[in-house]
C-alpha positions as MATLAB code, in Angstrom:
seq = 'MKIDRRSFTLLTGAAVASTAFAGIMPAIAAGTLEEIKARGSLRVGVTQAPPWYSKDPASGEWTSGVGVSAGKAMAEALGVKFEPVEVTWGTAVAALQSNKIDIMFVLDATAERKEAADFPDAPLLYYSLAVLAKDDLTVSTWDDLNKPEIKISVPQATSMDKFLTENVGNADIQRFPGNTEAIAAFQSGRVDAVCLFHPPLIAARQKLGSGKIVVPTPVKSNPTSAAVRKGDTEFVVFVDEQLKDYYQSGKIQTWYEEFLTGFGLDPKSAPPIIKELL';
ca = [
      13.008  103.859  111.957;
      13.254  100.929  114.311;
      14.386   97.740  112.557;
      13.170   94.565  114.240;
      14.004   91.039  113.164;
      11.019   90.798  110.841;
      11.870   94.113  109.105;
      15.511   93.067  108.824;
      14.512   89.799  107.126;
      12.256   91.558  104.655;
      14.832   94.213  103.818;
      17.574   91.574  103.405;
      15.334   89.466  101.136;
      14.535   92.498   99.031;
      18.142   93.389   98.693;
      19.101   89.822   97.634;
      16.247   89.746   95.137;
      17.271   93.107   93.742;
      20.871   92.001   93.381;
      19.821   88.762   91.702;
      17.466   90.575   89.330;
      20.197   93.040   88.422;
      22.479   90.111   87.677;
      20.075   88.649   85.135;
      18.983   91.945   83.584;
      21.765   91.957   80.917;
      20.648   88.521   79.747;
      17.053   89.616   79.554;
      17.809   92.935   77.904;
      20.326   91.493   75.442;
      18.983   91.213   71.908;
      19.593   88.457   69.384;
      22.584   90.187   67.859;
      24.246   90.517   71.256;
      23.471   86.892   72.059;
      24.907   85.687   68.758;
      28.130   87.605   69.236;
      28.498   86.489   72.834;
      27.887   82.876   71.814;
      30.197   83.148   68.801;
      27.800   81.451   66.383;
      24.687   82.041   64.292;
      22.304   79.087   64.792;
      20.584   78.384   61.496;
      17.724   75.914   61.192;
      18.445   73.271   58.559;
      16.507   70.331   57.084;
      17.478   67.954   54.296;
      15.823   69.674   51.351;
      18.035   70.326   48.294;
      18.618   72.895   46.845;
      17.924   74.780   50.080;
      19.867   72.587   52.523;
      21.998   69.559   51.826;
      24.058   67.411   54.195;
      27.117   65.558   52.953;
      26.376   61.884   53.790;
      30.071   61.088   54.056;
      31.020   63.800   56.536;
      27.630   64.507   58.086;
      28.303   68.229   57.498;
      25.818   70.708   56.057;
      27.972   71.759   53.134;
      25.688   73.073   50.373;
      22.375   74.649   49.528;
      21.003   78.173   49.234;
      20.085   78.327   52.939;
      23.527   77.037   53.928;
      25.249   79.651   51.753;
      23.025   82.436   53.113;
      23.635   81.272   56.669;
      27.374   81.209   56.198;
      27.351   84.658   54.605;
      25.290   86.100   57.461;
      27.486   84.483   60.064;
      30.567   85.986   58.360;
      28.926   89.434   58.346;
      28.491   89.057   62.113;
      32.017   87.759   62.649;
      30.812   84.462   64.109;
      30.625   80.781   63.109;
      27.819   79.148   61.156;
      26.056   76.643   63.458;
      23.460   74.385   61.717;
      20.668   73.045   63.919;
      18.412   70.329   62.487;
      14.699   71.022   62.481;
      11.745   70.338   60.157;
       9.656   72.839   58.252;
       6.852   72.225   60.708;
       8.993   72.743   63.840;
      11.145   75.672   62.727;
       8.960   78.355   64.238;
       8.742   76.451   67.530;
      12.542   76.181   67.507;
      12.731   79.965   67.172;
      10.307   80.467   70.005;
      12.209   78.138   72.324;
      15.541   79.870   71.387;
      17.031   76.790   69.773;
      17.789   78.608   66.541;
      18.245   82.246   65.521;
      16.978   82.107   61.932;
      15.405   79.806   59.382;
      15.860   80.560   55.684;
      13.385   79.671   52.930;
      10.325   79.958   55.188;
       7.295   81.707   53.712;
       5.850   84.639   55.680;
       2.307   83.298   55.968;
      -0.279   85.043   58.152;
      -0.188   82.143   60.636;
       3.610   82.231   60.931;
       3.625   86.009   61.403;
       1.622   85.444   64.599;
       4.561   83.523   66.070;
       7.648   84.848   64.273;
       8.971   87.969   62.585;
       9.974   88.287   58.937;
      12.049   90.974   57.124;
      10.409   92.965   54.297;
      13.009   91.949   51.741;
      12.410   88.650   49.903;
      15.078   85.956   49.945;
      13.987   84.569   46.549;
      10.958   83.755   44.405;
       9.651   80.368   43.294;
       6.665   78.690   41.703;
       4.569   75.858   43.121;
       4.940   72.647   41.093;
       4.438   68.926   41.142;
       6.643   65.963   40.258;
       4.103   63.570   38.800;
       4.096   60.097   37.294;
       4.921   60.132   33.604;
       1.485   58.766   32.681;
      -0.467   61.221   34.861;
      -2.315   63.865   32.861;
      -1.844   67.180   34.622;
      -1.663   70.734   33.375;
      -3.970   72.508   35.845;
      -4.581   72.256   39.581;
      -8.115   71.030   38.728;
      -6.548   67.980   37.084;
      -5.280   66.987   40.518;
      -8.438   67.863   42.463;
      -9.864   64.306   42.365;
     -10.294   61.680   45.135;
      -8.333   59.083   43.192;
      -5.248   61.301   42.966;
      -2.733   60.849   45.808;
      -0.418   63.775   46.486;
       2.384   63.970   49.063;
       3.434   67.255   50.655;
       5.506   68.405   53.648;
       3.183   68.999   56.582;
       2.434   72.496   57.971;
       4.007   74.294   54.981;
       2.628   76.848   52.562;
       2.440   74.013   50.010;
       0.243   72.058   52.379;
      -1.972   75.093   52.929;
      -2.338   75.696   49.207;
      -3.289   72.102   48.465;
      -5.794   71.997   51.295;
      -7.483   75.118   49.998;
      -7.313   74.411   46.254;
      -6.995   70.655   45.752;
      -9.020   69.512   48.740;
     -10.741   66.664   46.877;
      -7.440   64.880   46.308;
      -5.975   62.327   48.753;
      -3.415   64.664   50.333;
      -0.760   62.736   52.321;
       1.354   64.837   54.682;
       4.910   64.068   55.737;
       7.450   65.708   58.108;
       9.657   67.087   55.336;
      10.680   67.181   51.669;
      12.674   63.945   51.889;
       9.768   61.913   53.194;
       7.303   63.459   50.723;
       9.602   62.682   47.823;
      10.236   59.150   49.147;
       6.485   58.506   49.060;
       6.497   59.373   45.340;
       9.603   57.340   44.674;
       8.022   54.253   46.274;
       4.848   54.659   44.247;
       2.640   55.355   47.253;
       1.477   58.643   45.667;
       0.893   59.872   42.144;
       2.625   63.195   42.614;
       4.641   65.195   45.146;
       3.967   68.914   45.545;
       6.813   71.339   46.366;
       8.142   74.584   44.945;
       9.992   73.940   41.714;
      13.691   74.082   42.813;
      13.578   71.034   45.137;
      11.689   69.088   42.467;
      14.436   69.753   39.950;
      16.967   68.151   42.338;
      14.569   65.241   43.087;
      13.905   64.574   39.395;
      17.638   64.441   38.762;
      18.133   61.944   41.523;
      15.089   59.691   40.729;
      15.504   59.687   36.973;
      11.777   59.426   36.367;
       8.628   61.527   36.617;
       7.801   64.847   35.083;
       7.860   68.349   36.617;
       4.754   70.407   35.937;
       3.930   73.910   37.006;
       0.108   73.688   37.000;
      -2.032   76.634   36.017;
      -3.001   79.052   37.336;
       0.654   79.486   38.293;
       1.267   80.084   41.968;
       4.525   82.114   42.361;
       5.464   83.876   45.557;
       8.448   85.119   47.539;
       9.971   83.249   50.400;
      11.842   84.796   53.307;
      13.644   84.085   56.590;
      11.941   83.740   59.944;
      13.425   85.131   63.161;
      12.331   85.258   66.789;
       9.448   87.603   67.395;
       9.968   91.042   69.024;
      13.592   91.875   68.196;
      13.396   94.829   65.793;
      17.162   95.334   65.652;
      17.784   91.837   64.410;
      14.926   92.039   61.898;
      16.462   95.203   60.431;
      19.862   93.520   60.176;
      18.428   90.446   58.436;
      16.420   92.678   56.088;
      19.581   94.538   55.052;
      21.424   91.271   54.452;
      18.598   89.762   52.370;
      18.374   92.943   50.220;
      22.080   92.592   49.467;
      21.801   88.861   48.603;
      18.846   89.511   46.281;
      19.834   92.804   44.590;
      23.506   91.818   44.071;
      22.427   88.489   42.527;
      24.269   86.475   45.222;
      21.174   84.371   45.921;
      20.932   83.381   42.206;
      24.659   82.622   42.131;
      24.392   80.326   45.204;
      21.436   78.530   43.562;
      23.341   78.031   40.323;
      26.420   76.819   42.217;
      24.308   74.184   43.938;
      22.694   73.032   40.668;
      26.116   72.752   38.990;
      27.474   70.767   41.899;
      24.420   68.532   41.735;
      25.106   67.796   38.061;
      22.411   70.051   36.617;
      22.700   72.812   34.020;
      21.529   76.070   35.709;
      20.176   77.236   32.342;
      17.650   74.360   32.393;
      16.090   75.570   35.692;
      13.850   78.574   36.225;
      15.665   81.417   38.073;
      14.784   82.361   41.655;
      14.898   86.112   41.126;
      11.536   87.524   40.065;
      13.017   89.935   37.553;
      14.570   87.042   35.693;
      11.497   84.835   35.614;
];
């Protein structure tokens, strides 16, 4: 075959492209587990939301919470460091998609989220939807809140937000970036109630010193999980095995009770987060 200048240029370009592609293939082919071990850290999405995640205001370190404990345990299982990365409930999935975090604990596996992220089969824990309401607000059912004059705060783009929209749509639902902002709206008197799952409300009630926690009927209890980047079966299997251990061994309940004790609460006064103990 006669190789002229044009053929030589094309062949050279193809060779360079092939070499370059081969150079990046390991990065493309590497799964999440390989990336984590190469990086030396497990990047866990965190947001100020006791008892799930809590930052020490003095040190600025994420030192406590069920999600922090689970993240540290999973990082230890992988032989890497725990690396917290601040997100919000509403931006956690986007952070997974853009490879800013590897996992986000205490994220419900809703149908919408499953379109953009993967979830293990094993539950992380169970909780019930509740409200922290003004002491003088009469509420025992969700219908009691389903009125235009009732103002309710809730973290935006969460399963709590979805439930309120579908079941308490007549109320004045005010949406905020996260738990802290939603609770602050209640604390300042801008809303009549704040809707979250019961564990964060226990911590909020302890801090505020006012309001009443109500689990309206019909009771809405469901499992929560951990979200990971979509398409990596190996990592999903690993996370599923870890969550099964945390749940079945009772570690997840222990971490929850440790947080409550450190927060000045008696664990016996709070509903458990394992379904079999509810």
